[in-house]
Coordinates of C-alpha atoms and ligand atoms in Angstrom, one line a residue:
X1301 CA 15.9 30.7 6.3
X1302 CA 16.6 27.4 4.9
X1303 CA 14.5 26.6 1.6
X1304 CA 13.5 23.2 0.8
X1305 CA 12.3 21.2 -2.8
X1306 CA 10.3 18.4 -2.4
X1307 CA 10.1 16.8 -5.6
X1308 CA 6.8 14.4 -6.1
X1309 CA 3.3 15.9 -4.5
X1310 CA 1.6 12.0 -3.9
X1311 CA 0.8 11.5 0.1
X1312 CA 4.4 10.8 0.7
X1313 CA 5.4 14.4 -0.7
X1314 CA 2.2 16.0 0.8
X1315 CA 3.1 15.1 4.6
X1316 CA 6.3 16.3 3.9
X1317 CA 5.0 19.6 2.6
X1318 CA 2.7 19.0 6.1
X1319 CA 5.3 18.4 8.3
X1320 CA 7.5 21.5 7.2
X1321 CA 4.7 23.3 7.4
X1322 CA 3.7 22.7 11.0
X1323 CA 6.9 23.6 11.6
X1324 CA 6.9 27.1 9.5
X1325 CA 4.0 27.7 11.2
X1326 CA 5.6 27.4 14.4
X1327 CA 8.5 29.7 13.8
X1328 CA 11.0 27.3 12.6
X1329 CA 13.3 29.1 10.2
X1330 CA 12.4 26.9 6.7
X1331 CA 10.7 27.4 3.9
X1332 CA 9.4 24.5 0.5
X1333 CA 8.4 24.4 -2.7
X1334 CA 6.8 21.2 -3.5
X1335 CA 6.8 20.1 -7.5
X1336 CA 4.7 17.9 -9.1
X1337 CA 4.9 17.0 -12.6
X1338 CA 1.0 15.8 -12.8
X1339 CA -1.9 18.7 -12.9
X1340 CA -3.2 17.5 -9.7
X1341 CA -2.1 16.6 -6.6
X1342 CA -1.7 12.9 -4.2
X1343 CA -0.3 10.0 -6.6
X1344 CA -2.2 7.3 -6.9
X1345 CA -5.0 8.6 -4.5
X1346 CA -8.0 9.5 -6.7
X1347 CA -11.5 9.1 -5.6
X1348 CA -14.0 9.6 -8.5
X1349 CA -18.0 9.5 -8.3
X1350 CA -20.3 7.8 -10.5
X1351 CA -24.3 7.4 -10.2
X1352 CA -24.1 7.9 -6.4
X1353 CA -21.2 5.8 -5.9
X1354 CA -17.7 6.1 -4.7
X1355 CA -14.9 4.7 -6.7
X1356 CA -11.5 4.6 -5.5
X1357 CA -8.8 4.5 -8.6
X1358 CA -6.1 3.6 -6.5
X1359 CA -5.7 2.9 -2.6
X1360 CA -9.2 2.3 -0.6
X1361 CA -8.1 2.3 2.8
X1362 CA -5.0 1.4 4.9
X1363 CA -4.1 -0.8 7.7
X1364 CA -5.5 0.8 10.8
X1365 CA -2.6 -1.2 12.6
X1366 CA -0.3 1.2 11.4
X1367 CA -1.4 4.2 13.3
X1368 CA 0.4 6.9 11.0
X1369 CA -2.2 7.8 8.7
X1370 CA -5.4 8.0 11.2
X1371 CA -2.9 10.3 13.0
X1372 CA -2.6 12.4 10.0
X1373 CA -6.1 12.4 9.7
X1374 CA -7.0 13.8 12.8
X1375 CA -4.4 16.6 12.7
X1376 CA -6.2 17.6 9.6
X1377 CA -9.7 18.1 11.1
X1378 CA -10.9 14.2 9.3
X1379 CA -11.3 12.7 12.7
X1380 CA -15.2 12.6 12.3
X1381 CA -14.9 11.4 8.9
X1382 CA -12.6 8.1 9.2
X1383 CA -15.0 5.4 9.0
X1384 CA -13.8 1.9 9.7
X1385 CA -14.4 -1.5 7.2
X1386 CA -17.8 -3.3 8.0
X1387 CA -15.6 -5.8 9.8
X1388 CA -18.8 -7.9 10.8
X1389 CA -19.7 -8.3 7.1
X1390 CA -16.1 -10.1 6.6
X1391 CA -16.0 -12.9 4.5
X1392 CA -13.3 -13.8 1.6
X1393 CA -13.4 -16.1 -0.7
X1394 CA -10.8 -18.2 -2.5
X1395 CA -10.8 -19.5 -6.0
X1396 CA -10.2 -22.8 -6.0
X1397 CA -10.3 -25.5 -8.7
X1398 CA -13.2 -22.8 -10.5
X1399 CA -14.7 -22.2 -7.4
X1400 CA -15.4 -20.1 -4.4
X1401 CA -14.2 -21.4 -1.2
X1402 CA -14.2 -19.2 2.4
X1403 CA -11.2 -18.8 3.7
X1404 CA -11.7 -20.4 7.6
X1405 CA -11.8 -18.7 10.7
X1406 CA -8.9 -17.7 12.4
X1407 CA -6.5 -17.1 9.7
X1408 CA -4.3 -13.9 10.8
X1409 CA -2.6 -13.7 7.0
X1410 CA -1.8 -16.8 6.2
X1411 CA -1.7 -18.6 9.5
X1412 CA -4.1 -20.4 11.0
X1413 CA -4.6 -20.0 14.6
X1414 CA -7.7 -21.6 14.6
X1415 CA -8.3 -25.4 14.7
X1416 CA -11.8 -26.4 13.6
X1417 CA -12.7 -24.0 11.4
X1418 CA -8.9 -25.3 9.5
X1419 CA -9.8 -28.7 9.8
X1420 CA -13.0 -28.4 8.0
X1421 CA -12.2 -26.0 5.4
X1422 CA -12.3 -27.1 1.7
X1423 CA -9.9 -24.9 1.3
X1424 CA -6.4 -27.2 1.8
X1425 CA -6.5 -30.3 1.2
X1426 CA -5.5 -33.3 3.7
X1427 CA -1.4 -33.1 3.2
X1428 CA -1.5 -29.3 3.8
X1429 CA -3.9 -29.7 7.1
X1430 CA -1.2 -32.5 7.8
X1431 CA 1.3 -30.2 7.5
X1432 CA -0.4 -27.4 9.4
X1433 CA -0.4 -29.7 12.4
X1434 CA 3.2 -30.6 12.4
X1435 CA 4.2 -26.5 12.4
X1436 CA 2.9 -26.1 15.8
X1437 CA 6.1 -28.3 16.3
X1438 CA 8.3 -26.6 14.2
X1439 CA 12.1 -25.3 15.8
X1440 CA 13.0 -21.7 16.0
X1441 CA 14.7 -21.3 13.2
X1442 CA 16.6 -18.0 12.3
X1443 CA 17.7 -17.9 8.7
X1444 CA 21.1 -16.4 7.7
X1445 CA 20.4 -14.6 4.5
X1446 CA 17.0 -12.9 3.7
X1447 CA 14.9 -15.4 1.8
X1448 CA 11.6 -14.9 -0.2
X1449 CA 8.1 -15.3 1.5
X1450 CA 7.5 -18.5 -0.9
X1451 CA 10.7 -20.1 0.8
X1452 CA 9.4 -19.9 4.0
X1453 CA 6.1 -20.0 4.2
X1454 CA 6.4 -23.2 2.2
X1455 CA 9.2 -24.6 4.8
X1456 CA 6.1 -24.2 7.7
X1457 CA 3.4 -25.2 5.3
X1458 CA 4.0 -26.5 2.0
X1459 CA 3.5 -25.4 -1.6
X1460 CA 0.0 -25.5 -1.7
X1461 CA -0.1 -22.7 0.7
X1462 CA 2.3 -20.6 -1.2
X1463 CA 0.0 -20.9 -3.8
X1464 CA -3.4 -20.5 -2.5
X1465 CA -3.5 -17.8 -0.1
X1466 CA 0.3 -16.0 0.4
X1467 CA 0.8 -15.5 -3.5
X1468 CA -2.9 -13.7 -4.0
X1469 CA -3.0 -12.0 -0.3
X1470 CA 0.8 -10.9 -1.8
X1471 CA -0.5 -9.5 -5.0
X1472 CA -3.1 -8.2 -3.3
X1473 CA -1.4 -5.8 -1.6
X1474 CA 2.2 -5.9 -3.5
X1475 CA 1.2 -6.8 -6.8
X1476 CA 3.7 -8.9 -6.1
X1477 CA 4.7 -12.4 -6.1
X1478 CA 5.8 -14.6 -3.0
X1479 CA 8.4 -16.2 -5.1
X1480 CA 10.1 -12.6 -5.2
X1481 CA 9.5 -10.6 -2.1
X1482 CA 11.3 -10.9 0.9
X1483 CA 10.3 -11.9 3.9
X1484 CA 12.1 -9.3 6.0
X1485 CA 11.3 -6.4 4.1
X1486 CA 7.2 -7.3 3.4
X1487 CA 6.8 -10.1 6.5
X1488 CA 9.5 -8.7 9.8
X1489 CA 7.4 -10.4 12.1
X1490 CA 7.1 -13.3 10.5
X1491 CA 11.1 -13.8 10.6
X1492 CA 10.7 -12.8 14.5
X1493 CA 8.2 -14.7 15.1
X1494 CA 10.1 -17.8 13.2
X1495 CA 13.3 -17.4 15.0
X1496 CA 11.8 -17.0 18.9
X1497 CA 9.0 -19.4 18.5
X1498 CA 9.2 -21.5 15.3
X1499 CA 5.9 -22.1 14.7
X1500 CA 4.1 -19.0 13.4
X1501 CA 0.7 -20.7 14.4
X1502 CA 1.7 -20.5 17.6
X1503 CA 3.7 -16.8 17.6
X1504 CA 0.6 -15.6 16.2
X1505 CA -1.9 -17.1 18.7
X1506 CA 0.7 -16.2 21.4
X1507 CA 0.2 -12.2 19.9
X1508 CA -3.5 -12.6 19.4
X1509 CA -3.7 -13.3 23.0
X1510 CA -1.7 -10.4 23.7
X1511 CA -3.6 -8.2 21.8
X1512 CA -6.9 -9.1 22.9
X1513 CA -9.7 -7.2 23.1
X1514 CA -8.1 -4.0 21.4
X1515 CA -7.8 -6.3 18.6
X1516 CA -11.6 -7.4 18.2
X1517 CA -12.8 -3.7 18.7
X1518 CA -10.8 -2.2 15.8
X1519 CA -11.4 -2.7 12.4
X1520 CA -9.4 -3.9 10.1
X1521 CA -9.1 -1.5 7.7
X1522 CA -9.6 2.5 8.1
X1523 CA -10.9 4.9 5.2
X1524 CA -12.5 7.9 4.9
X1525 CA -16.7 9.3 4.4
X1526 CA -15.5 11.0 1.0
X1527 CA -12.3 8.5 0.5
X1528 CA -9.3 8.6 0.0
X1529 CA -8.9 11.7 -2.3
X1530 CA -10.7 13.6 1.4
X1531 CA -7.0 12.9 3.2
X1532 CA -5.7 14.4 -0.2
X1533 CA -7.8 17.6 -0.3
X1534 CA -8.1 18.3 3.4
X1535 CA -4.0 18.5 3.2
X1536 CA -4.1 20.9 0.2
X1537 CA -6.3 23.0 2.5
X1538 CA -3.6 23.4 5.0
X1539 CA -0.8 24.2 2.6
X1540 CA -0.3 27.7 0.9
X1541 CA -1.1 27.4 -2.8
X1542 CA 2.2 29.0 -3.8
X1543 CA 4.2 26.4 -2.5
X1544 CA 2.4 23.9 -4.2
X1545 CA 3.3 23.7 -7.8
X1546 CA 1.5 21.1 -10.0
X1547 CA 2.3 20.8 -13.5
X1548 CA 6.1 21.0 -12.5
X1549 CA 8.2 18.0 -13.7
X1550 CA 11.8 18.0 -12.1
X1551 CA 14.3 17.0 -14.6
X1552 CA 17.7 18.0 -13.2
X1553 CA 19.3 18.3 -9.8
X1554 CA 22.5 19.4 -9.9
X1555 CA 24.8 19.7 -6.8
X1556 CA 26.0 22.9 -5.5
X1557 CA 28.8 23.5 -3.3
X1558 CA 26.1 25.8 -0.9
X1559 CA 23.3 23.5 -1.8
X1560 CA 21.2 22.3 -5.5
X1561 CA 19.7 23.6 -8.1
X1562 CA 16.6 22.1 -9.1
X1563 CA 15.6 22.6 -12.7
X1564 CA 11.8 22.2 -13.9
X1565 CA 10.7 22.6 -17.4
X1566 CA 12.7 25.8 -18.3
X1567 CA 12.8 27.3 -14.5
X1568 CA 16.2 26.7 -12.3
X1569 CA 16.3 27.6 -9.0
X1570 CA 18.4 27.2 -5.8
X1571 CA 17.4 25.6 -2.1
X1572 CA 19.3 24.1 0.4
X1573 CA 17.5 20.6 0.7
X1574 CA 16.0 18.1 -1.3
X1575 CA 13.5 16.1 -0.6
X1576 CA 12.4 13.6 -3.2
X1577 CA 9.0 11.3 -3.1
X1578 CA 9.2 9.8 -6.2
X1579 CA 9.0 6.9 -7.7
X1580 CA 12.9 5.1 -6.9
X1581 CA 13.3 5.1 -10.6
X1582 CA 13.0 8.6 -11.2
X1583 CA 14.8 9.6 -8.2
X1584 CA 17.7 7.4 -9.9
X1585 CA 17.5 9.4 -12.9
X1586 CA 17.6 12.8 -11.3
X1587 CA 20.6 11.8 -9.2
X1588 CA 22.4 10.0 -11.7
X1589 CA 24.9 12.9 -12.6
X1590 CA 25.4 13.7 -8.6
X1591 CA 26.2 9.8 -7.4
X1592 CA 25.9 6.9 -10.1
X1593 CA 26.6 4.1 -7.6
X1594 CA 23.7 5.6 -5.5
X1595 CA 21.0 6.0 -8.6
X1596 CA 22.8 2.3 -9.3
X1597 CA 21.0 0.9 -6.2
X1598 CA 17.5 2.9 -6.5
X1599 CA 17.1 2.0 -10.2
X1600 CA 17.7 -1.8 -8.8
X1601 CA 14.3 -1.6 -7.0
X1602 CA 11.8 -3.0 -9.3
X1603 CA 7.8 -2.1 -9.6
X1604 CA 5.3 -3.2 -10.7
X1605 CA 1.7 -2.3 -12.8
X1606 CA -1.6 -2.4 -12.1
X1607 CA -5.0 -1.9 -13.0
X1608 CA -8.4 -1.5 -11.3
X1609 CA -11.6 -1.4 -13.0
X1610 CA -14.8 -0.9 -11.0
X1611 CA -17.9 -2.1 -12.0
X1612 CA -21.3 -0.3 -10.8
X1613 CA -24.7 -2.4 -11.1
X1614 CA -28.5 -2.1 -9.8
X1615 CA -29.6 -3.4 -6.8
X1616 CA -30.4 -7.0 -7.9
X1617 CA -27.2 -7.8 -8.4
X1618 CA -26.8 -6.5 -5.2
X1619 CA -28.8 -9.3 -3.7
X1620 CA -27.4 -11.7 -6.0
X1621 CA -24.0 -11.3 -5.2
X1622 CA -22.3 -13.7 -2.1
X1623 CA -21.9 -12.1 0.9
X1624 CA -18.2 -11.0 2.2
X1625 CA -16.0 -8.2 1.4
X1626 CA -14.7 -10.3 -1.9
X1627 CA -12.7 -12.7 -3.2
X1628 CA -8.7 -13.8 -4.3
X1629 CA -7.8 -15.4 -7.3
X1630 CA -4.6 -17.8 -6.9
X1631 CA -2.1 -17.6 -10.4
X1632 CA -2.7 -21.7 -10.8
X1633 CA -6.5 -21.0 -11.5
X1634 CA -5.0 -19.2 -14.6
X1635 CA -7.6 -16.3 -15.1
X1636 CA -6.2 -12.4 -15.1
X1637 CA -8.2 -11.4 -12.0
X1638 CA -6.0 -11.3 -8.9
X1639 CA -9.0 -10.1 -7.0
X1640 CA -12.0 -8.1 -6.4
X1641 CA -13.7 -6.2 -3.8
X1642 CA -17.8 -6.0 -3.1
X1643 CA -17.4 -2.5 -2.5
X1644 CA -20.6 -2.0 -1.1
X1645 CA -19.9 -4.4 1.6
X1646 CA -16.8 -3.8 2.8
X1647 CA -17.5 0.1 3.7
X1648 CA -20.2 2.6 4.6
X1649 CA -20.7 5.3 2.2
X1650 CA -19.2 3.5 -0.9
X1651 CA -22.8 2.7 -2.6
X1652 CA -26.7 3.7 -2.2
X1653 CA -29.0 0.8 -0.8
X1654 CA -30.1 0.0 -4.4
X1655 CA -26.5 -0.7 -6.1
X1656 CA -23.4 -2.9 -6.1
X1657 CA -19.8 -1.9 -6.7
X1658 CA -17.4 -5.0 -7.9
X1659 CA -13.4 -3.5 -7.8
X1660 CA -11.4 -5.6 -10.0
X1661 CA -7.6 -5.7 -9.3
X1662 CA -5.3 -6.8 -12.0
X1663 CA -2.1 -6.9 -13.0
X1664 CA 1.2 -6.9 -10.8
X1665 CA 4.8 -8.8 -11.3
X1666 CA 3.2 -12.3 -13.3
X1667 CA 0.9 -10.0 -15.9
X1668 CA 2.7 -6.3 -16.8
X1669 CA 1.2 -6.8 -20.6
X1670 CA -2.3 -6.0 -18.9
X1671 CA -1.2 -2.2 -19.1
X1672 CA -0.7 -2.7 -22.8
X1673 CA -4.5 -3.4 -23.6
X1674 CA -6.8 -1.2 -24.3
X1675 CA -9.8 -0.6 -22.0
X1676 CA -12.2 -2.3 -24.0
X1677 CA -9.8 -5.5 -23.7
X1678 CA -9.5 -4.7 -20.1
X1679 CA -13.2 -4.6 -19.5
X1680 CA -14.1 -8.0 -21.9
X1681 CA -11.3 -10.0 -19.5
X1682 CA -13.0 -8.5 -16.5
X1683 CA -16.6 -9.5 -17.7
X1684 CA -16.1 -12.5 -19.0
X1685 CA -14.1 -13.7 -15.7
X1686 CA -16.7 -12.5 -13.6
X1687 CA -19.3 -14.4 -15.5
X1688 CA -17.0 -18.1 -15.0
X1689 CA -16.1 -17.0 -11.0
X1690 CA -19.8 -15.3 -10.0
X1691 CA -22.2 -15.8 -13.0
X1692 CA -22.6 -12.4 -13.1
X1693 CA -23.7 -11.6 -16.5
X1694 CA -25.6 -8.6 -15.6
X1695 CA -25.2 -5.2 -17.9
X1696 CA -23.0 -2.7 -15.5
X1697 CA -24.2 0.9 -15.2
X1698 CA -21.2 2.5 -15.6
X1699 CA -17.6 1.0 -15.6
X1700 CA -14.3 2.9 -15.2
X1701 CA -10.7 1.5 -15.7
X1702 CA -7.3 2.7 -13.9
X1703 CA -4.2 1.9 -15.0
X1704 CA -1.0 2.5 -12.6
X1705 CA 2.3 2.0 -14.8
X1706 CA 5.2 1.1 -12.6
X1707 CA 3.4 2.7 -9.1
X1708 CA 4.1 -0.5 -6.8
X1709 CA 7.6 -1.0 -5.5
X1710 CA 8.6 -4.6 -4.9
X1711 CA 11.1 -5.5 -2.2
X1712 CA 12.9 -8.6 -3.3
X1713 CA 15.7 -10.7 -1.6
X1714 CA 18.1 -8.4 0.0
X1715 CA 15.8 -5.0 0.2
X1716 CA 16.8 -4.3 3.7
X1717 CA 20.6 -4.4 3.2
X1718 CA 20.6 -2.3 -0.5
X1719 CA 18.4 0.2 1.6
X1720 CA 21.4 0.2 3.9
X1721 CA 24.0 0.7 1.0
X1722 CA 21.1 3.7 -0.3
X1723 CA 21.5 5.2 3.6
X1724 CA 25.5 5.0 3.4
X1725 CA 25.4 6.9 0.1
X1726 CA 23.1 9.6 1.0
X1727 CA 24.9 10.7 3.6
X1728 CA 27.6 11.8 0.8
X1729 CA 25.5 13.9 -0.8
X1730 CA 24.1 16.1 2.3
X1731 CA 20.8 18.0 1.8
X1732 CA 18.9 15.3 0.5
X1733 CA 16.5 13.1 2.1
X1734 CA 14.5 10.5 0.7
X1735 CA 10.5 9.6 0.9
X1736 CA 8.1 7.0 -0.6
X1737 CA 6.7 3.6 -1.0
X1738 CA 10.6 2.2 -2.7
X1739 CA 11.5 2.3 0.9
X1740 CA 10.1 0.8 4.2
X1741 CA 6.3 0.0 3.8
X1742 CA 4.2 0.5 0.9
X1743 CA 0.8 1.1 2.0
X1744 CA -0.3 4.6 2.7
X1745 CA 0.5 4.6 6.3
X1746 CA 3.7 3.7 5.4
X1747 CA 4.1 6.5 2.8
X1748 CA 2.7 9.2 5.6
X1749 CA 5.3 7.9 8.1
X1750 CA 8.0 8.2 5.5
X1751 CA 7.6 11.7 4.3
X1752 CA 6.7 13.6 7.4
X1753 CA 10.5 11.6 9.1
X1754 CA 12.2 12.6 6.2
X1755 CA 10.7 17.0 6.4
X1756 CA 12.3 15.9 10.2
X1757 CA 15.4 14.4 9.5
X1758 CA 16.7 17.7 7.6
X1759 CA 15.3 20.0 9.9
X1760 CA 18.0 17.8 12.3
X1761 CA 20.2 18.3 9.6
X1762 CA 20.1 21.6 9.6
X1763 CA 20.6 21.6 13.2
X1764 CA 16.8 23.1 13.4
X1765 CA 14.7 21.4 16.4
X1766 CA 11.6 20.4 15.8
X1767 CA 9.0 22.9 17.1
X1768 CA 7.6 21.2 20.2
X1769 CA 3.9 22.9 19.1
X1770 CA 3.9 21.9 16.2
X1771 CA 1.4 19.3 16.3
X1772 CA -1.2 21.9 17.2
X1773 CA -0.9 24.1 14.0
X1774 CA -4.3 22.2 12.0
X1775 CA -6.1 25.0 11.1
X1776 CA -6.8 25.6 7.0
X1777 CA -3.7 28.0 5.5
Ligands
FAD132 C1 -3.9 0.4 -7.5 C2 -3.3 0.7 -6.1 C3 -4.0 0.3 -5.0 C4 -3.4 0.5 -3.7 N1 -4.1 0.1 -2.6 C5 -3.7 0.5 -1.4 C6 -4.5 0.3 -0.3 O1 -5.7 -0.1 -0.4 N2 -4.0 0.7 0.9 C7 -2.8 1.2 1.1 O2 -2.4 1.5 2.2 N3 -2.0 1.3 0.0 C8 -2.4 1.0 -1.2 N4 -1.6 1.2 -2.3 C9 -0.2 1.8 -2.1 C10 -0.2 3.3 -1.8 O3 -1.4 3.9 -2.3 C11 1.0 3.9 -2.5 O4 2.2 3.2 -2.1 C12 1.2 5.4 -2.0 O5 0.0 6.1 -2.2 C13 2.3 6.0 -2.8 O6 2.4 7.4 -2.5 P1 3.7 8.2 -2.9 O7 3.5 9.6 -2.6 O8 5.0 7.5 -2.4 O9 3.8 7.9 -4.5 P2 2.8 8.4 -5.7 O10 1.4 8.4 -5.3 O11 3.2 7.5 -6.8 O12 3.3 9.9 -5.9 C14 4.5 10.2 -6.6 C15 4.3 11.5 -7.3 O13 5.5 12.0 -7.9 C16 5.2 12.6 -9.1 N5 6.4 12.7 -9.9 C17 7.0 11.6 -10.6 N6 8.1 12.1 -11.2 C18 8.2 13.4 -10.9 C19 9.1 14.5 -11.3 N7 10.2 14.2 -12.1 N8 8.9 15.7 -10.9 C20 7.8 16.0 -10.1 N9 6.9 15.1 -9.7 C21 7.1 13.8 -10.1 C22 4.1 11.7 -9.7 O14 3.3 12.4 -10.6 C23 3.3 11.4 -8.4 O15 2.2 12.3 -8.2 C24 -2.1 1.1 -3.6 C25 -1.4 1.5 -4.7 C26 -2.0 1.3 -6.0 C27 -1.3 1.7 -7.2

């Protein structure tokens, strides 16, 4: 019997826990402890409920591109429940010079693939549309080194693009900057699509073609009836209790000649594997004393903060509010919002006929000190912004502020070779495996994908096949 710690109980921990337990169920050999330092279980996945709405804390849906999380879903018994974003409602606006503009038609990220609705859009001015029409003739192009988004989205379309929609849709989803992430770690295709075609306006019409109609009859984004916290509980369900221990903060792994000892609070005890889903920085710090050059390169990958505050009104500000899914805020307009979400919009089940839900996002690489205010602060900046940007001035009903310290990881220049030099060293220290969003993809998909290979990848190391019916074991533990 081989016995395995996962340290960390957010999704990237729970499909582990999952994906070893498909496999205990099956008859593989292996048993896990998973240990979470927090009293509950799934990160930065929390959905709360306030006067018949649902507010997500943290993550409100995920790519359904990125299959690995819908996947998840259905093994669970959440197939009926995955509900997709009100894709006909979408509309997003950019802030621009104090105001709302749409962004046009057509754009797939930042690209346009679209002519017209470009042309006519207030949203770039004349040089930038100039610009856009000279990329269609840019040459492939394959750059030596890694570079950040900024560089290259600003060698196809200029600075004012950087600025206006690949910095916000960045911090949207990074809280980060495009002056800091890289483009082959946060944007593969785009470096693809740069060296075989040159222009990204026409790689991406070229894949939009491709795609076809399986790309206009999917949404954009998947979530859940209940949210997020439903993927959260429904995987609880399927794990026994007594391998799940909350309220269980690792703080010492020390290497064994037969395998480690994990130490939490005042309890020690010995498995064969690790697993670890936590944040890169702590899994630095636990395996400092094992191999400093390899907590060397995980402490090296930075995060960032965040906050979200939603914002719950009556039904006439439902009315009042501009249609669409929400709106961006570029750094240059100089307010604190990076964006906000119309809730109520963007998916079913968030909010009863007769109210609105605003999600504020703030925050990320360009404004850490946000964490250090307090919530009144928080909520004053959020109010008063929304009164210049919307002139909403409306009393909310109920408001509730989330801060995340530290809980995005930011892949800057070079990600993609340190997380070589992070594979080279593991493989000195064997029995651990590593999971979580420091790694290869953020979002929750991402995080699924991560922790359920990594469960896999010691099973192989223990020379322990995956069960071929795995898959089928779904059932409630
Ligand atoms: C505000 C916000 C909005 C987001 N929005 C989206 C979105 O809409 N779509 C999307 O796809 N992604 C989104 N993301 C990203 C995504 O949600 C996260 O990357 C993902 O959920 C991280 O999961 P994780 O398990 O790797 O880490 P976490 O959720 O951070 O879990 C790590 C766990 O480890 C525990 N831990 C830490 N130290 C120890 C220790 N020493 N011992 C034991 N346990 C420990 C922590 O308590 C925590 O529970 C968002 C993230 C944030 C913060």
């Amino acid at each position: 019997m081989k016995r395995i710690a996962i340290v960390g109980g957010g999704i990237s921990g729970l499909s582990a826990a999952y994906a070893l337990e498909q496999q205990r169920r099956a008859g593989t050999p292996v048993e896990y402890v998973l240990f979470e330092s927090g009293s509950r279980l799934g990160g930065v996945m929390v959905t709360e409920r306030a006067e018949g709405c649902l507010i997500e804390a943290g993550p409100d849906s995920f790519l359904t591109e990125k299959p690995w999380a819908i996947d998840l879903c259905r093994q669970i018994g959440l197939e009926n429940e995955l509900i997709g974003s009100n894709d006909s409602e979408r509309k997003t606006y950019i802030l621009v010079n104090g105001k709302l503009v749409v962004m046009p038609d057509g754009l797939m990220f930042m690209v346009p693939t679209k002519i017209l609705p470009t042309v006519f859009s207030p949203l770039f001015s004349l040089r930038t549309k100039l610009r856009m029409a000279r990329e269609w003739f840019h040459p492939p192009h394959r750059a030596e080194h890694d570079e950040t988004v900024a560089v290259m989205v600003e060698r196809h379309y200029g600075a004012e693009m950087v600025d206006r929609l690949a910095d916000p849709l960045l911090s949207g989803v990074y809280g980060g900057t495009a002056a800091d992430l890289s483009v082959r770690a946060v944007l593969p295709r785009f470096a693809e699509m740069e060296s075989k075609y040159g222009s990204l306006g026409r790689a991406m019409l070229a894949a939009r073609r491709k795609m076809g109609a399986n790309l206009a009859s999917r949404p954009l984004f998947t979530s859940l009836k209940q949210g997020m916290q439903q993927m959260v509980d429904a995987l609880v369900a399927r794990l026994p209790r007594p391998s799940l221990l909350t309220h269980s903060p690792v703080n010492a792994l020390t290497r064994r000649a037969d395998g480690w000892a994990v130490s939490a609070g005042d309890r020690s005890d010995h498995f064969d594997a690790i697993l670890l889903a936590v944040p890169a920085g702590v899994a630095a710090a636990l395996l400092r004393s094992s191999n400093s050059e390899l907590a060397g390169e995980l402490s090296g990958i930075n995060y960032t903060s965040s906050v979200t505050v939603n914002l719950g009104y009556d039904g006439k500000v439902r009315s009042f509010l501009p249609p669409g899914f929400g709106f961006l805020v570029p750094r240059s307009e100089g307010k604190r919002l990076l964006a906000a979400t119309f809730v109520h919009n963007k998916f079913p089940h968030r909010a009863p006929e007769d109210r609105a839900l605003i999600r504020c996002f703030l925050g990320g690489a360009a404004d850490e000190q946000i964490l250090e205010l307090s919530e009144e602060q928080i909520i004053g900046i959020v109010r008063s912004e929304l009164r210049q940007i919307i002139g909403l001035g409306a009393d909310p009903l109920f408001i509730r502020v989330y801060k995340w310290k530290k809980a995005m990881a930011q892949y800057g220049v070079g990600h993609l070779e340190r997380l070589e030099r992070i594979e080279r060293l593991r493989q000195n220290l064997p029995g651990l495996v590593l999971a979580g969003n420091a790694y290869r993809g953020i979002g929750v998909p991402d995080c699924v994908r991560s922790g359920s290979d990594a469960a896999l990848q010691l099973l192989s190391s223990f020379g322990l096949k995956a069960a071929p019916n795995a898959d089928k074991v779904s059932q409630p533990a």
